[in-house]
Amino acid sequence: MIGKLVINMLKSYNLEVLVFDPFLPDEKAAALGVKKVGLETLFKECQVVSNHLANNEQTKGMLDGRLFETMLTNATFINTGRGAQVVEADLIKVLKARPDLTALLDVTLPEPPESDSEFYTLPNCILTPHIAGSSGNEVRRMGEYMKEEYEKLIQNRPCRYEVTLEMLKTMA
């Protein structure tokens, strides 16, 4: 869901977008204009890797040092998925060894990082507070969306933002 939004926002930049998504059918990938690749290829070939993996047992610790070590020179890793997906000790080790890499972390485990986390002192790591949906008018807007969805639900009308149990298996 979030990944598709990112893909659509990138279209105007005329980029080749590589995706790792075992749940994305080939025909949908073609319709989105992206190229499906394995996780290793994604890290080796992309200048920017943005994590939107589903948050489940299979993705815990999926992003580890062997992947970060293969990133291109001056590449950037963005994590807006979940902290549990990243082996943070591995990421810290690679960031220390490769000052050319940058990590932009909106999520960590725990969140926020422990006070002694090296993420705070690494010059090539930027932490953001993971509050995008909680600032400005976002809270009010989300409340309005939920009110509208509830009204549709009790009137037995289709919901605009329905999330099914099946969808949760593949959502970030």
PDB file of C-alpha atoms in Angstrom:
ATOM      1  CA  MET A   1       0.000   0.000   0.000  1.00  0.00           C
ATOM      2  CA  ILE A   2       2.650   2.559   1.052  1.00  0.00           C
ATOM      3  CA  GLY A   3       5.077   1.165  -1.509  1.00  0.00           C
ATOM      4  CA  LYS A   4       2.572   1.769  -4.305  1.00  0.00           C
ATOM      5  CA  LEU A   5       2.109   5.364  -3.152  1.00  0.00           C
ATOM      6  CA  VAL A   6       5.883   5.869  -3.246  1.00  0.00           C
ATOM      7  CA  ILE A   7       6.076   4.312  -6.724  1.00  0.00           C
ATOM      8  CA  ASN A   8       3.365   6.651  -8.001  1.00  0.00           C
ATOM      9  CA  MET A   9       5.128   9.693  -6.521  1.00  0.00           C
ATOM     10  CA  LEU A  10       8.382   8.683  -8.249  1.00  0.00           C
ATOM     11  CA  LYS A  11       6.853   8.331 -11.736  1.00  0.00           C
ATOM     12  CA  SER A  12       7.413  11.954 -12.710  1.00  0.00           C
ATOM     13  CA  TYR A  13      11.170  11.558 -12.139  1.00  0.00           C
ATOM     14  CA  ASN A  14      11.661   9.050 -14.978  1.00  0.00           C
ATOM     15  CA  LEU A  15      13.473   6.520 -12.760  1.00  0.00           C
ATOM     16  CA  GLU A  16      13.848   2.800 -13.055  1.00  0.00           C
ATOM     17  CA  VAL A  17      12.157   1.485  -9.923  1.00  0.00           C
ATOM     18  CA  LEU A  18      13.132  -1.949  -8.668  1.00  0.00           C
ATOM     19  CA  VAL A  19      10.912  -3.699  -6.142  1.00  0.00           C
ATOM     20  CA  PHE A  20      11.176  -6.737  -3.946  1.00  0.00           C
ATOM     21  CA  ASP A  21       7.659  -7.953  -3.279  1.00  0.00           C
ATOM     22  CA  PRO A  22       6.921 -11.675  -3.459  1.00  0.00           C
ATOM     23  CA  PHE A  23       3.195 -10.893  -3.201  1.00  0.00           C
ATOM     24  CA  LEU A  24       3.107  -8.495  -6.175  1.00  0.00           C
ATOM     25  CA  PRO A  25       1.832 -10.304  -9.292  1.00  0.00           C
ATOM     26  CA  ASP A  26       3.925  -9.769 -12.433  1.00  0.00           C
ATOM     27  CA  GLU A  27       1.010  -8.127 -14.251  1.00  0.00           C
ATOM     28  CA  LYS A  28       0.558  -5.572 -11.452  1.00  0.00           C
ATOM     29  CA  ALA A  29       4.289  -4.853 -11.455  1.00  0.00           C
ATOM     30  CA  ALA A  30       4.098  -4.208 -15.194  1.00  0.00           C
ATOM     31  CA  ALA A  31       1.085  -1.945 -14.723  1.00  0.00           C
ATOM     32  CA  LEU A  32       2.990   0.008 -12.055  1.00  0.00           C
ATOM     33  CA  GLY A  33       5.997   0.267 -14.378  1.00  0.00           C
ATOM     34  CA  VAL A  34       8.412  -1.419 -11.953  1.00  0.00           C
ATOM     35  CA  LYS A  35      10.866  -4.277 -12.226  1.00  0.00           C
ATOM     36  CA  LYS A  36      10.597  -7.109  -9.690  1.00  0.00           C
ATOM     37  CA  VAL A  37      13.940  -8.341  -8.368  1.00  0.00           C
ATOM     38  CA  GLY A  38      15.312 -10.343  -5.471  1.00  0.00           C
ATOM     39  CA  LEU A  39      16.252  -8.621  -2.237  1.00  0.00           C
ATOM     40  CA  GLU A  40      19.982  -9.066  -2.876  1.00  0.00           C
ATOM     41  CA  THR A  41      19.704  -7.487  -6.339  1.00  0.00           C
ATOM     42  CA  LEU A  42      17.707  -4.597  -4.926  1.00  0.00           C
ATOM     43  CA  PHE A  43      20.428  -3.710  -2.410  1.00  0.00           C
ATOM     44  CA  LYS A  44      23.258  -4.181  -4.941  1.00  0.00           C
ATOM     45  CA  GLU A  45      21.709  -2.091  -7.729  1.00  0.00           C
ATOM     46  CA  CYS A  46      19.694   0.721  -6.119  1.00  0.00           C
ATOM     47  CA  GLN A  47      21.071   4.089  -5.128  1.00  0.00           C
ATOM     48  CA  VAL A  48      18.174   4.441  -2.680  1.00  0.00           C
ATOM     49  CA  VAL A  49      16.549   1.532  -0.863  1.00  0.00           C
ATOM     50  CA  SER A  50      13.260   2.388   0.831  1.00  0.00           C
ATOM     51  CA  ASN A  51      11.806  -0.266   3.141  1.00  0.00           C
ATOM     52  CA  HIS A  52       8.059  -0.904   3.051  1.00  0.00           C
ATOM     53  CA  LEU A  53       8.085  -4.628   3.889  1.00  0.00           C
ATOM     54  CA  ALA A  54       5.113  -6.207   5.578  1.00  0.00           C
ATOM     55  CA  ASN A  55       5.530  -6.436   9.338  1.00  0.00           C
ATOM     56  CA  ASN A  56       5.357 -10.115  10.225  1.00  0.00           C
ATOM     57  CA  GLU A  57       7.443 -12.981  11.578  1.00  0.00           C
ATOM     58  CA  GLN A  58       8.937 -13.717   8.145  1.00  0.00           C
ATOM     59  CA  THR A  59      10.365 -10.194   7.789  1.00  0.00           C
ATOM     60  CA  LYS A  60      11.934  -9.898  11.268  1.00  0.00           C
ATOM     61  CA  GLY A  61      15.677  -9.425  10.829  1.00  0.00           C
ATOM     62  CA  MET A  62      15.363  -9.739   7.053  1.00  0.00           C
ATOM     63  CA  LEU A  63      17.528  -6.672   6.398  1.00  0.00           C
ATOM     64  CA  ASP A  64      20.971  -7.538   7.674  1.00  0.00           C
ATOM     65  CA  GLY A  65      24.634  -6.706   7.276  1.00  0.00           C
ATOM     66  CA  ARG A  66      25.200  -8.846   4.200  1.00  0.00           C
ATOM     67  CA  LEU A  67      22.658  -6.669   2.335  1.00  0.00           C
ATOM     68  CA  PHE A  68      23.911  -3.322   3.671  1.00  0.00           C
ATOM     69  CA  GLU A  69      27.512  -4.253   2.801  1.00  0.00           C
ATOM     70  CA  THR A  70      26.574  -4.683  -0.879  1.00  0.00           C
ATOM     71  CA  MET A  71      25.002  -1.241  -1.295  1.00  0.00           C
ATOM     72  CA  LEU A  72      26.328   1.072  -3.988  1.00  0.00           C
ATOM     73  CA  THR A  73      28.791   3.832  -3.171  1.00  0.00           C
ATOM     74  CA  ASN A  74      26.964   6.821  -1.627  1.00  0.00           C
ATOM     75  CA  ALA A  75      23.706   4.854  -1.406  1.00  0.00           C
ATOM     76  CA  THR A  76      20.920   5.639   1.041  1.00  0.00           C
ATOM     77  CA  PHE A  77      18.774   3.278   3.106  1.00  0.00           C
ATOM     78  CA  ILE A  78      15.389   4.604   4.246  1.00  0.00           C
ATOM     79  CA  ASN A  79      13.385   2.720   6.850  1.00  0.00           C
ATOM     80  CA  THR A  80       9.772   3.745   7.280  1.00  0.00           C
ATOM     81  CA  GLY A  81       8.686   0.110   7.604  1.00  0.00           C
ATOM     82  CA  ARG A  82       9.405  -1.380  11.006  1.00  0.00           C
ATOM     83  CA  GLY A  83      12.500  -1.494  13.185  1.00  0.00           C
ATOM     84  CA  ALA A  84      12.246  -5.256  13.702  1.00  0.00           C
ATOM     85  CA  GLN A  85      12.973  -5.849  10.021  1.00  0.00           C
ATOM     86  CA  VAL A  86      16.496  -4.437  10.375  1.00  0.00           C
ATOM     87  CA  VAL A  87      19.334  -6.114  12.231  1.00  0.00           C
ATOM     88  CA  GLU A  88      20.339  -2.808  13.764  1.00  0.00           C
ATOM     89  CA  ALA A  89      23.725  -3.976  15.092  1.00  0.00           C
ATOM     90  CA  ASP A  90      24.622  -4.955  11.516  1.00  0.00           C
ATOM     91  CA  LEU A  91      23.455  -1.618  10.134  1.00  0.00           C
ATOM     92  CA  ILE A  92      25.505   0.268  12.735  1.00  0.00           C
ATOM     93  CA  LYS A  93      28.594  -1.819  11.914  1.00  0.00           C
ATOM     94  CA  VAL A  94      28.229  -1.161   8.168  1.00  0.00           C
ATOM     95  CA  LEU A  95      27.551   2.557   8.650  1.00  0.00           C
ATOM     96  CA  LYS A  96      30.737   2.816  10.720  1.00  0.00           C
ATOM     97  CA  ALA A  97      32.762   0.949   8.089  1.00  0.00           C
ATOM     98  CA  ARG A  98      31.147   2.747   5.135  1.00  0.00           C
ATOM     99  CA  PRO A  99      30.832   6.489   5.809  1.00  0.00           C
ATOM    100  CA  ASP A 100      29.694   6.899   2.197  1.00  0.00           C
ATOM    101  CA  LEU A 101      26.349   5.267   3.078  1.00  0.00           C
ATOM    102  CA  THR A 102      23.453   7.123   4.666  1.00  0.00           C
ATOM    103  CA  ALA A 103      20.631   5.700   6.755  1.00  0.00           C
ATOM    104  CA  LEU A 104      17.395   7.649   7.252  1.00  0.00           C
ATOM    105  CA  LEU A 105      15.491   5.909  10.017  1.00  0.00           C
ATOM    106  CA  ASP A 106      11.924   6.818  10.839  1.00  0.00           C
ATOM    107  CA  VAL A 107      11.483   3.573  12.777  1.00  0.00           C
ATOM    108  CA  THR A 108      13.796   1.597  15.062  1.00  0.00           C
ATOM    109  CA  LEU A 109      13.532  -1.160  17.639  1.00  0.00           C
ATOM    110  CA  PRO A 110      12.870   0.019  20.251  1.00  0.00           C
ATOM    111  CA  GLU A 111      11.307   3.265  19.201  1.00  0.00           C
ATOM    112  CA  PRO A 112      12.850   5.675  19.957  1.00  0.00           C
ATOM    113  CA  PRO A 113      16.295   4.046  20.145  1.00  0.00           C
ATOM    114  CA  GLU A 114      17.849   3.469  23.566  1.00  0.00           C
ATOM    115  CA  SER A 115      19.672   6.567  24.844  1.00  0.00           C
ATOM    116  CA  ASP A 116      23.074   4.921  24.288  1.00  0.00           C
ATOM    117  CA  SER A 117      22.342   3.827  20.699  1.00  0.00           C
ATOM    118  CA  GLU A 118      25.104   4.617  18.235  1.00  0.00           C
ATOM    119  CA  PHE A 119      22.411   5.772  15.793  1.00  0.00           C
ATOM    120  CA  TYR A 120      22.467   9.085  17.692  1.00  0.00           C
ATOM    121  CA  THR A 121      26.176   9.676  17.086  1.00  0.00           C
ATOM    122  CA  LEU A 122      26.787   8.284  13.605  1.00  0.00           C
ATOM    123  CA  PRO A 123      27.240  11.202  11.191  1.00  0.00           C
ATOM    124  CA  ASN A 124      25.710   9.177   8.346  1.00  0.00           C
ATOM    125  CA  CYS A 125      22.522   8.280  10.232  1.00  0.00           C
ATOM    126  CA  ILE A 126      19.514  10.569  10.463  1.00  0.00           C
ATOM    127  CA  LEU A 127      16.699   9.742  12.859  1.00  0.00           C
ATOM    128  CA  THR A 128      13.196  11.124  12.430  1.00  0.00           C
ATOM    129  CA  PRO A 129      10.459  10.910  15.082  1.00  0.00           C
ATOM    130  CA  HIS A 130       7.879   8.706  13.276  1.00  0.00           C
ATOM    131  CA  ILE A 131       5.054  11.151  13.967  1.00  0.00           C
ATOM    132  CA  ALA A 132       3.923  12.138  10.472  1.00  0.00           C
ATOM    133  CA  GLY A 133       0.392  10.999  11.157  1.00  0.00           C
ATOM    134  CA  SER A 134       0.287  12.786  14.494  1.00  0.00           C
ATOM    135  CA  SER A 135       1.220  16.340  13.640  1.00  0.00           C
ATOM    136  CA  GLY A 136      -0.637  19.345  12.315  1.00  0.00           C
ATOM    137  CA  ASN A 137      -4.082  18.611  10.924  1.00  0.00           C
ATOM    138  CA  GLU A 138      -3.370  14.898  10.384  1.00  0.00           C
ATOM    139  CA  VAL A 139      -5.071  13.753  13.579  1.00  0.00           C
ATOM    140  CA  ARG A 140      -8.219  15.701  12.719  1.00  0.00           C
ATOM    141  CA  ARG A 141      -8.163  14.406   9.136  1.00  0.00           C
ATOM    142  CA  MET A 142      -7.750  10.799  10.273  1.00  0.00           C
ATOM    143  CA  GLY A 143     -10.657  11.245  12.688  1.00  0.00           C
ATOM    144  CA  GLU A 144     -12.837  12.524   9.827  1.00  0.00           C
ATOM    145  CA  TYR A 145     -11.829   9.544   7.675  1.00  0.00           C
ATOM    146  CA  MET A 146     -12.734   7.115  10.449  1.00  0.00           C
ATOM    147  CA  LYS A 147     -16.091   8.820  10.989  1.00  0.00           C
ATOM    148  CA  GLU A 148     -16.868   8.555   7.257  1.00  0.00           C
ATOM    149  CA  GLU A 149     -15.762   4.911   7.188  1.00  0.00           C
ATOM    150  CA  TYR A 150     -17.884   4.067  10.226  1.00  0.00           C
ATOM    151  CA  GLU A 151     -20.941   5.675   8.637  1.00  0.00           C
ATOM    152  CA  LYS A 152     -20.402   3.608   5.470  1.00  0.00           C
ATOM    153  CA  LEU A 153     -19.923   0.453   7.526  1.00  0.00           C
ATOM    154  CA  ILE A 154     -23.156   0.809   9.521  1.00  0.00           C
ATOM    155  CA  GLN A 155     -25.027   1.649   6.307  1.00  0.00           C
ATOM    156  CA  ASN A 156     -23.609  -1.524   4.715  1.00  0.00           C
ATOM    157  CA  ARG A 157     -21.860   0.522   2.000  1.00  0.00           C
ATOM    158  CA  PRO A 158     -18.349  -0.257   0.720  1.00  0.00           C
ATOM    159  CA  CYS A 159     -15.595   1.344   2.786  1.00  0.00           C
ATOM    160  CA  ARG A 160     -12.971   3.427   1.012  1.00  0.00           C
ATOM    161  CA  TYR A 161     -10.063   2.307   3.218  1.00  0.00           C
ATOM    162  CA  GLU A 162     -11.055  -1.261   4.046  1.00  0.00           C
ATOM    163  CA  VAL A 163      -8.213  -3.445   5.288  1.00  0.00           C
ATOM    164  CA  THR A 164      -8.866  -7.176   5.319  1.00  0.00           C
ATOM    165  CA  LEU A 165      -7.071  -9.837   7.337  1.00  0.00           C
ATOM    166  CA  GLU A 166      -5.555 -11.091   4.085  1.00  0.00           C
ATOM    167  CA  MET A 167      -4.196  -7.613   3.297  1.00  0.00           C
ATOM    168  CA  LEU A 168      -2.520  -7.382   6.712  1.00  0.00           C
ATOM    169  CA  LYS A 169      -0.225 -10.267   5.766  1.00  0.00           C
ATOM    170  CA  THR A 170       1.500  -8.128   3.141  1.00  0.00           C
ATOM    171  CA  MET A 171       1.194  -4.589   4.510  1.00  0.00           C
ATOM    172  CA  ALA A 172       3.968  -2.558   6.131  1.00  0.00           C
TER     173      ALA A 172
END
